[in-house]
Short mmCIF file of C-alpha atoms in Angstrom, two decimals:
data_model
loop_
_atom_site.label_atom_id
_atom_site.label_comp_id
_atom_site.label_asym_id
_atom_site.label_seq_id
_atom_site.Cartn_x
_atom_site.Cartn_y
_atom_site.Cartn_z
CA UNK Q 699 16.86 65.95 0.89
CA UNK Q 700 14.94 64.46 3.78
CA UNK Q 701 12.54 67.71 3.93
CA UNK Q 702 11.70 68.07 0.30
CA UNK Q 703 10.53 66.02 -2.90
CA UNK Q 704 13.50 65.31 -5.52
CA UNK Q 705 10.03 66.63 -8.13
CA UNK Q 706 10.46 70.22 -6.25
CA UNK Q 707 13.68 70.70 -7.30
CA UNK Q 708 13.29 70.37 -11.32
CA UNK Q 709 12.55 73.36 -13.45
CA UNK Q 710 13.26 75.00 -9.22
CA UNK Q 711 13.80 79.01 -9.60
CA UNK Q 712 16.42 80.51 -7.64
CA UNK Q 713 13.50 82.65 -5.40
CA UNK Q 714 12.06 79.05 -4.69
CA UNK Q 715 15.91 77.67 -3.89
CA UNK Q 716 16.25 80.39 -1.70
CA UNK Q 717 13.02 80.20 0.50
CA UNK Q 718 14.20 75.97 0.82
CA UNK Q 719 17.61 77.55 1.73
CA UNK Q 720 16.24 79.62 4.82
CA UNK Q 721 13.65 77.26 5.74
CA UNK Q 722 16.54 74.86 6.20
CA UNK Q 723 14.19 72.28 3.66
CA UNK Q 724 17.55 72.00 1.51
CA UNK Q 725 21.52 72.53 1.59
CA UNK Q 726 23.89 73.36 -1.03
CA UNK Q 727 25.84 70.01 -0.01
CA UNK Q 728 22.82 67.97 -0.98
CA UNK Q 729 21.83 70.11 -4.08
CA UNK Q 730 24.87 69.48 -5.75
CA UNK Q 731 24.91 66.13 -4.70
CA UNK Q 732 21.54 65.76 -6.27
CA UNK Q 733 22.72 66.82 -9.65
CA UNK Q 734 25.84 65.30 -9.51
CA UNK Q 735 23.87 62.45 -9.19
CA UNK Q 736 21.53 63.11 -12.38
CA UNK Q 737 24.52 64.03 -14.65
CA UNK Q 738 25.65 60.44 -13.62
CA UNK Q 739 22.63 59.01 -14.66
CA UNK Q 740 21.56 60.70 -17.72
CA UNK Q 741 24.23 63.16 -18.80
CA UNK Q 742 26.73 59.89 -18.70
CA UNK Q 743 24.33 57.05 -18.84
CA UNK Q 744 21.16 57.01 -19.98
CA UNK Q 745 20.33 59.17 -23.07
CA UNK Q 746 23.67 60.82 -23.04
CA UNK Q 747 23.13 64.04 -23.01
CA UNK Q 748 26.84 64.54 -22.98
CA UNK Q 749 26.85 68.33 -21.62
CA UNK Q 750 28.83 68.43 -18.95
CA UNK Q 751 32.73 68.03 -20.06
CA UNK Q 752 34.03 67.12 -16.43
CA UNK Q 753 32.54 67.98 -13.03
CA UNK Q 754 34.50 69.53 -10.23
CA UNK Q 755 36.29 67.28 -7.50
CA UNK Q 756 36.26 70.04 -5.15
CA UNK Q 757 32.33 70.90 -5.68
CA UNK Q 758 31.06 68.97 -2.66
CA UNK Q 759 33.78 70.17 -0.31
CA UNK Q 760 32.76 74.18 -1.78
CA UNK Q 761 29.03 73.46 -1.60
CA UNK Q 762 29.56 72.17 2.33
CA UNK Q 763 31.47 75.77 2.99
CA UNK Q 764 28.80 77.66 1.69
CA UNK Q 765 26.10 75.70 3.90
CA UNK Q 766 28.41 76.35 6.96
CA UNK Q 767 28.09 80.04 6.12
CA UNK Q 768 25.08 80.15 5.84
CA UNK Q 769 24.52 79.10 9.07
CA UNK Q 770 26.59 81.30 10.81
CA UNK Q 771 24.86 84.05 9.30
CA UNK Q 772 26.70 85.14 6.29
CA UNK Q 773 25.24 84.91 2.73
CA UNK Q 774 27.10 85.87 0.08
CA UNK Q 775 25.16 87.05 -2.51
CA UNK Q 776 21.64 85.63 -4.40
CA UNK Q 777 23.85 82.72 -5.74
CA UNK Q 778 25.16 81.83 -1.99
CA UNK Q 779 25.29 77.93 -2.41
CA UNK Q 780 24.26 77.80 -5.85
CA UNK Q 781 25.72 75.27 -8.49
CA UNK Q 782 26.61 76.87 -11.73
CA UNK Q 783 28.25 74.99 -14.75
CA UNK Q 784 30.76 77.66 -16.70
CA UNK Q 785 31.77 76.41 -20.59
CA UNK Q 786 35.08 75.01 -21.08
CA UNK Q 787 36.93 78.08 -22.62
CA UNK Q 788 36.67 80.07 -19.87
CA UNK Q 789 39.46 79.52 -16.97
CA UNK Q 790 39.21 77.82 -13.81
CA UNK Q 791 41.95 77.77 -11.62
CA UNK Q 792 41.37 74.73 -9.84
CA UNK Q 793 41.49 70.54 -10.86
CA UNK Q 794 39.22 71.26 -13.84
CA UNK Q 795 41.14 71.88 -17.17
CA UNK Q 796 40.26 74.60 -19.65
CA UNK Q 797 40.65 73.48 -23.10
CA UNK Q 798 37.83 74.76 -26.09
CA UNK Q 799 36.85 71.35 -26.41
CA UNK Q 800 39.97 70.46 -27.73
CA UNK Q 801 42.28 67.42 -27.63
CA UNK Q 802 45.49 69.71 -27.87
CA UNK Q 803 44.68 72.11 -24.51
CA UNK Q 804 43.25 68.61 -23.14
CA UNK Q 805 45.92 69.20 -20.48
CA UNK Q 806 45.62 72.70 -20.14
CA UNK Q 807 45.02 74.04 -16.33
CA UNK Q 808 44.48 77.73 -16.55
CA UNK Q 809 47.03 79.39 -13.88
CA UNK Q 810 44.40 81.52 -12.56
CA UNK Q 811 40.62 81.84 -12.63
CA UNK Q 812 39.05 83.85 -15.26
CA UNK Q 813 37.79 87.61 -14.06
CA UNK Q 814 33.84 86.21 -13.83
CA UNK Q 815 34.61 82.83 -12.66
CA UNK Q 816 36.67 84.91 -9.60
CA UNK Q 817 33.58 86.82 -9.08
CA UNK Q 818 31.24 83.66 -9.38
CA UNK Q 819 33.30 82.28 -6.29
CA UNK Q 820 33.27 85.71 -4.20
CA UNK Q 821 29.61 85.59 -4.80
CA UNK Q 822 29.11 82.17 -2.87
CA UNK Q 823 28.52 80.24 -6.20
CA UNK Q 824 29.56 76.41 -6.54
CA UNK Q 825 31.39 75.50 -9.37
CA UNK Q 826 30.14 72.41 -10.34
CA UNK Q 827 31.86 71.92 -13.54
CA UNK Q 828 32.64 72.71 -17.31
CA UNK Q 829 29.97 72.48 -20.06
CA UNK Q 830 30.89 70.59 -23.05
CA UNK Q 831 30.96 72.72 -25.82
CA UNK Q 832 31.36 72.67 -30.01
CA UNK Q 833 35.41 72.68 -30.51
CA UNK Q 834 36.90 75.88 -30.64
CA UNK Q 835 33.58 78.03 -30.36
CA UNK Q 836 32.38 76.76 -33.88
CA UNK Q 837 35.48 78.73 -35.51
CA UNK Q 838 37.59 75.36 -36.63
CA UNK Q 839 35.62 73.84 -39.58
CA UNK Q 840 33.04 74.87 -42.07
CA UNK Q 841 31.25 71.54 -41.26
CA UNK Q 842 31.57 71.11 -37.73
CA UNK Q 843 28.62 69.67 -35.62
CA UNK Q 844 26.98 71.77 -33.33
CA UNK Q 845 28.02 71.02 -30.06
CA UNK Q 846 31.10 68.26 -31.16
CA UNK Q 847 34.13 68.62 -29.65
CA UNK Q 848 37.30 66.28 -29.84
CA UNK Q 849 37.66 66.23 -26.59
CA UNK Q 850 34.17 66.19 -25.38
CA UNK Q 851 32.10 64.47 -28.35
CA UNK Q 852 28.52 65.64 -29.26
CA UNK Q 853 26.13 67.37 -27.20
CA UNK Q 854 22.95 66.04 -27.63
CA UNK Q 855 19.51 68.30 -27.10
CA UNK Q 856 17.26 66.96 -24.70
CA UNK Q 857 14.31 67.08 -26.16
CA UNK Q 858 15.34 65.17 -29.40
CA UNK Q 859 18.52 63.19 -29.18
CA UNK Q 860 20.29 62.59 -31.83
CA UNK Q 861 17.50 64.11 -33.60
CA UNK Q 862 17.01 67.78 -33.00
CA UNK Q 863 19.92 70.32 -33.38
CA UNK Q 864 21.49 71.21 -29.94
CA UNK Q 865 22.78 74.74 -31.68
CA UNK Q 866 26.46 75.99 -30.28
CA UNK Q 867 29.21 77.03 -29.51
CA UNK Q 868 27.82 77.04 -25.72
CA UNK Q 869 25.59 73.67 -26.72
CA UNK Q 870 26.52 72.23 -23.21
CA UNK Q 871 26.00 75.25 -21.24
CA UNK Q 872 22.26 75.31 -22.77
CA UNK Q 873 21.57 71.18 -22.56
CA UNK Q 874 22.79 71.41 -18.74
CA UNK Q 875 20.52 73.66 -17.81
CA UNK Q 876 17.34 72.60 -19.71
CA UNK Q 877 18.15 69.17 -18.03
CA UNK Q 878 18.28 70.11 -14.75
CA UNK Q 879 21.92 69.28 -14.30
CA UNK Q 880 22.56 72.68 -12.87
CA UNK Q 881 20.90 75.21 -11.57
CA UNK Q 882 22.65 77.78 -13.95
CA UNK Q 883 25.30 77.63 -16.29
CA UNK Q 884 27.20 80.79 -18.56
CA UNK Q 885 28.27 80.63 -21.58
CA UNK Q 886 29.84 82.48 -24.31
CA UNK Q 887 28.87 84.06 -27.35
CA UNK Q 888 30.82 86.22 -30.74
CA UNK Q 889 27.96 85.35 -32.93
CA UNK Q 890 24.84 83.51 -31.72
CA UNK Q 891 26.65 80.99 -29.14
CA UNK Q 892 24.45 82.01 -26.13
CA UNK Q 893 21.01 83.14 -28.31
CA UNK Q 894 20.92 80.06 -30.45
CA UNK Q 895 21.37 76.98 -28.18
CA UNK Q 896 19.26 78.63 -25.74
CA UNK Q 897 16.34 78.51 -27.73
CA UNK Q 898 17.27 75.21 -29.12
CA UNK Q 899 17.34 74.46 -25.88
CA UNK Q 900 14.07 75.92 -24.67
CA UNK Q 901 15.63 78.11 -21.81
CA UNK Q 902 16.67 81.95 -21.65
CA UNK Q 903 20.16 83.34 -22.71
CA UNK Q 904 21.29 86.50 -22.55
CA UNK Q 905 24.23 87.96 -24.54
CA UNK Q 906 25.61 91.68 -23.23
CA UNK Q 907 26.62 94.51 -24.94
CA UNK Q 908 30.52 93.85 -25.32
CA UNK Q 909 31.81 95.22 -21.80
CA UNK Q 910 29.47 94.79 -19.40
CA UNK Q 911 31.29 91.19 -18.88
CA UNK Q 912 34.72 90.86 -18.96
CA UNK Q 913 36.56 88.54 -21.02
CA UNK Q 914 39.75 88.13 -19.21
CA UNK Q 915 40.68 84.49 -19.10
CA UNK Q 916 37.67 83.00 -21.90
CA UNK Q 917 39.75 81.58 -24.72
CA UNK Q 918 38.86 84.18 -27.74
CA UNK Q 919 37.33 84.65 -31.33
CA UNK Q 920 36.84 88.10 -31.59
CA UNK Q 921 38.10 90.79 -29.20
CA UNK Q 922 35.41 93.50 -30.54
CA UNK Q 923 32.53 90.71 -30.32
CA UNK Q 924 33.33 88.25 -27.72
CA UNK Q 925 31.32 87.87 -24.17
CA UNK Q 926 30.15 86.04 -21.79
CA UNK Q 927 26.77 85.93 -21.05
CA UNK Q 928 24.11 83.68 -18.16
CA UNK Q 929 22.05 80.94 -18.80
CA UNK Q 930 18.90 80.06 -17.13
CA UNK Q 931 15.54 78.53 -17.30
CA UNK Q 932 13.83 81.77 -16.87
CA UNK Q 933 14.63 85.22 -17.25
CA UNK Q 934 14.54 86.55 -13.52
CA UNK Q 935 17.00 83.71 -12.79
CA UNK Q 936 19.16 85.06 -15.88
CA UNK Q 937 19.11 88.77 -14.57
CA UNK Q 938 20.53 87.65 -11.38
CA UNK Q 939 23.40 85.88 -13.06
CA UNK Q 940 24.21 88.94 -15.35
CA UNK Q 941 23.84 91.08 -12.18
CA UNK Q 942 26.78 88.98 -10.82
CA UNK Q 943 28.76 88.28 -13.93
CA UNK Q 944 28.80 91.97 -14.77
CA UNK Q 945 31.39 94.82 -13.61
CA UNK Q 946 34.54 96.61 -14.22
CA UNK Q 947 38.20 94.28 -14.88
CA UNK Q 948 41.14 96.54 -14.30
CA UNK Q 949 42.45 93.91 -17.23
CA UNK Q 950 39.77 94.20 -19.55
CA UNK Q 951 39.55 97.75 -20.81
CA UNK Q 952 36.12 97.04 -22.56
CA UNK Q 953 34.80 97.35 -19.38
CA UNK Q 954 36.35 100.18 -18.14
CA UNK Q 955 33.03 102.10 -18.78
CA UNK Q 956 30.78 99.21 -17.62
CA UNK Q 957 28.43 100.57 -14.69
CA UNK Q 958 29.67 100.11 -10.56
CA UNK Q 959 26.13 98.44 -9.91
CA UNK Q 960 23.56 97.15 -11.82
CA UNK Q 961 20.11 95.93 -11.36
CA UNK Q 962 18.70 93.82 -14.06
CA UNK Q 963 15.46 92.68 -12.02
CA UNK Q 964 14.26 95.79 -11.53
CA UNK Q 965 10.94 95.89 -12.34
CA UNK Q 966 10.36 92.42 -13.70
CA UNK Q 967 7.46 92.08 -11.47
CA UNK Q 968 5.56 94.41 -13.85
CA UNK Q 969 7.41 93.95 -17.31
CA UNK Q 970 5.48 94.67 -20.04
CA UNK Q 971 5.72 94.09 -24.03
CA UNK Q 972 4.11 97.11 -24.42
CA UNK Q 973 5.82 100.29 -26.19
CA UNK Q 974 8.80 97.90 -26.81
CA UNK Q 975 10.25 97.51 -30.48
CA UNK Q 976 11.15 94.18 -31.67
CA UNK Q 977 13.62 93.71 -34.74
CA UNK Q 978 13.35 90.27 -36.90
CA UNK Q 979 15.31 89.59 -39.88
CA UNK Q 980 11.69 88.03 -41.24
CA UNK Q 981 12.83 86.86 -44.72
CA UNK Q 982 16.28 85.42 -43.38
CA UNK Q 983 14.58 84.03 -40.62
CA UNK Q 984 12.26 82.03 -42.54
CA UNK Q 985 14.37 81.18 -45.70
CA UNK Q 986 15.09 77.53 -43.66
CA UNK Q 987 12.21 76.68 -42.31
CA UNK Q 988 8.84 74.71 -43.65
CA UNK Q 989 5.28 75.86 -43.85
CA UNK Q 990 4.81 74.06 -40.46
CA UNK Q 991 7.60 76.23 -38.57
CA UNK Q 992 7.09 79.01 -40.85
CA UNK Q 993 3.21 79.46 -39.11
CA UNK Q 994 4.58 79.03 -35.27
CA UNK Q 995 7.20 81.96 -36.44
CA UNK Q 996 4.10 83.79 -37.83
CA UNK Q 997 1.84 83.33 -34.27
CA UNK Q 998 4.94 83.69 -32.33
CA UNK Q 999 5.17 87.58 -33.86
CA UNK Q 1000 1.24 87.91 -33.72
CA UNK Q 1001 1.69 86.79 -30.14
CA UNK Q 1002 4.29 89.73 -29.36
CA UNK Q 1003 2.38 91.97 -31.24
CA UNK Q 1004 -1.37 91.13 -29.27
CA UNK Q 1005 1.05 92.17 -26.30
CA UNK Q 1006 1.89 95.36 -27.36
CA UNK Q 1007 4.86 94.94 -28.91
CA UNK Q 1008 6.14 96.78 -31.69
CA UNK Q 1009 7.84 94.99 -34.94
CA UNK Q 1010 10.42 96.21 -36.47
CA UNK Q 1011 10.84 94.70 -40.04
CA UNK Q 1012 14.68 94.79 -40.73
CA UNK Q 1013 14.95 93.53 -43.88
CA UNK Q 1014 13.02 96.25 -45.10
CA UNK Q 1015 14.90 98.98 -43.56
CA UNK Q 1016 18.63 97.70 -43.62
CA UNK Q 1017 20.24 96.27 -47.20
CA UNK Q 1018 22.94 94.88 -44.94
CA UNK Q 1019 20.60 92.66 -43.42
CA UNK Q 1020 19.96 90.91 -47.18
CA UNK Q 1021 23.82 90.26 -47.30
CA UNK Q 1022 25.98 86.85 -46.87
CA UNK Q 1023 27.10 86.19 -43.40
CA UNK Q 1024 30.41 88.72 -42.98
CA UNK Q 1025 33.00 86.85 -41.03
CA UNK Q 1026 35.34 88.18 -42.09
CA UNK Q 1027 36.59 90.39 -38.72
CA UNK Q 1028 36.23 87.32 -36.86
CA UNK Q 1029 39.15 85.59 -39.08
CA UNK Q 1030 41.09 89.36 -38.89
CA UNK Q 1031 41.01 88.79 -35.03
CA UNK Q 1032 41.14 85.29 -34.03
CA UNK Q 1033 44.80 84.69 -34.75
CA UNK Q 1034 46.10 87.18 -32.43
CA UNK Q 1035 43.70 86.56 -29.67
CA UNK Q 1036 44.50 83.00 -29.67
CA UNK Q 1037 48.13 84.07 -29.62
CA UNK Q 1038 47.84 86.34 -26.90
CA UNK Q 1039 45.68 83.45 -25.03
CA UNK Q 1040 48.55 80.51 -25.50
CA UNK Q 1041 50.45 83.22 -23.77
CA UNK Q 1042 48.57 82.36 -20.41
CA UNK Q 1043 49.42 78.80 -21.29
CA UNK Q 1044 52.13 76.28 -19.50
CA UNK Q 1045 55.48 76.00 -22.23
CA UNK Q 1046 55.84 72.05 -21.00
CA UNK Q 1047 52.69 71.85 -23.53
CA UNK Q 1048 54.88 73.25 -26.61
CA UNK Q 1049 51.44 74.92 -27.80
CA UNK Q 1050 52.45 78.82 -27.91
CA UNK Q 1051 50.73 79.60 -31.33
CA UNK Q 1052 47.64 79.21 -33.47
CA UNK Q 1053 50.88 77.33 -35.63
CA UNK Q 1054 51.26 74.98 -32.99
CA UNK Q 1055 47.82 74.31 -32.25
CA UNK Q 1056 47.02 73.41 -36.20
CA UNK Q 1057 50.50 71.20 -36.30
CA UNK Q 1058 49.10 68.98 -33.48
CA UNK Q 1059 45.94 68.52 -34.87
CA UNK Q 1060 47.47 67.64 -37.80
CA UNK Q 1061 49.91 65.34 -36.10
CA UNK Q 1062 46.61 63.78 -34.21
CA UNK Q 1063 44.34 63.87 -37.21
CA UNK Q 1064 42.33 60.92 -37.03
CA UNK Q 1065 41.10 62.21 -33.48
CA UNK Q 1066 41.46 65.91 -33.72
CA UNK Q 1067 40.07 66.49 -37.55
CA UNK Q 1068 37.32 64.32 -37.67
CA UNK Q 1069 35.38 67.46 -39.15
CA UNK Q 1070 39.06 69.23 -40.59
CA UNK Q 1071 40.27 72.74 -39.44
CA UNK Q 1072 39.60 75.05 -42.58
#
């Protein structure tokens, strides 16, 4: 990074990436090398931020491809040469192992690349590794930590550690971004595991209407609520990532519908609060919090509202938004999705079943149940 200063390159955009990319200020090879270089210090030393679950052997040789492309001409796509850090439930067929956090898939490598992570590679993208992540997508233990894993251990939020609440499942996904350890990361949400530690987090998350991403190869909860979705550190940079992520699996029929071609940053140029309707959940929303949060909440909605936003009081509308928390598909479905996963999984690893899976932890309690697996 002879050309630039390291300062230029955190809280970087991709359009600002992109114009060091052409101006030949800045190559892929030393980007990742440059994060690679703060998850060393401060992911793994340092604070401990603990996000990233294990980085990928092969991302220097992948980011060095990319830069010889570009210079003979051929660019990919808007994420040509750009590191991205995908959450450990979702496969990657290469030296990187897929496991939900877990200690029983801890030897798990996925036989082929998951649907998005195949079209994260077409696009040019460098896989620079696999976020930590809270065990099983937060559907293991009443009382599990946001963003622990046995595998991984806790994710901690960068601007509190040990302190503020990282949020999950996709805690690492969110963490690695806000810290600059990547440039974008995706994660995956059934209820909340892209929204929440993004704004934890302080960064932008999007999670799509179920089939506009496909979910072939992303270990499962909930077949009619699971997706993938980008995170970024704004939202343009989060469009561009859905633009890529998005599209039609002949193996996922949710998506059999999704549109050929989308354009999500359409437009963003002149977006505008105004004539939009907001829903918030106000009294659930606030039920947790003190009179200190309960006023930025308050401003927050004036603030949306001064811009010409409309809001839309749920809880006034919808009795169903006064109810407990209904899980209650999510336990229907997560049996036979995790069943149908283990499928995809190697026999020499005797884990073929949800049955199996339980019986090792149990076997391996004092490392795999530190929080139990109600």
């Amino acid at each position: 990074m002879s050309q630039i200063n390291l300062l230029q390159i955190e809280e970087m955009t991709l359009d600002q990436l992109h114009t060091y990319y052409e101006n030949e200020e800045l190559t892929s090879y030393e980007l990742v090398k440059h994060y690679l270089k703060r998850i060393a210090m401060y992911d793994k030393a340092g604070p401990s931020i603990n996000s990233v679950l294990e980085v990928n052997p092969e991302a220097l040789f992948i980011a060095r491809n990319m830069d010889a492309e570009r210079k003979n001409g051929k660019v990919r796509s808007p994420l040509h040469g750009v590191p991205v850090i995908v959450k450990d439930n979702i496969d990657t067929s290469d030296q990187m192992h897929t496991s939900a956090g877990s200690l029983a898939l801890q030897n798990h490598y996925a036989k082929k690349d998951a649907f998005i992570v195949q079209k994260l590679r077409d696009a040019g993208a460098v896989i620079l590794g696999k976020a930590n992540m809270t065990e099983w997508a937060n559907f293991m233990a009443y009382n599990m930590p946001n963003g622990f894993s046995s595998r991984g251990g806790q994710v901690l939020n960068p601007y509190g550690p040990g302190v503020l609440d990282v949020s999950g499942s996709s805690s690492g996904s969110g963490a690695a971004v806000a810290c600059n350890f990547t440039m974008l990361a995706v994660g995956t949400e059934t209820s909340g595991s892209i929204l929440c530690p993004a704004g934890n987090n302080n960064i932008v998350g999007i999670k799509p209407t179920v089939g506009l991403v496909s979910r072939t190869g992303i270990i499962p909860i909930s077949i009619s609520q699971d997706t993938a979705g980008p995170m970024a550190r704004n939202v343009k940079d989060a469009a561009v990532l859905l633009e890529i992520l998005s599209g039609c699996d002949s193996e996922d029929s949710a998506t059999h519908c999704a549109p050929s071609s989308n354009s999500y940053t359409e437009g963003l140029a002149n977006a505008s609060l105004k004539g939009k309707r907001l829903g918030v959940t106000y009294d659930f929303c606030l039920r947790n919090l003190n009179e200190n949060q309960k006023s930025v909440f308050d401003q927050a909605l004036f603030d949306l509202k001064k811009e010409g936003a409309e809001i839309v009081y749920l809880d006034q509308i919808s009795p169903l938004e006064n109810g407990r928390f209904d899980y209650n598909v999510l336990l229907y479905e997560f049996k036979s999705g995790i069943n149908n996963y283990l499928k995809t999984v190697s026999p020499a690893l005797g884990l073929q079943t949800l049955s199996d899976i339980i019986a090792y932890n149990e076997k391996h309690k004092e490392d795999c149940l530190k929080h139990n697996q109600e």
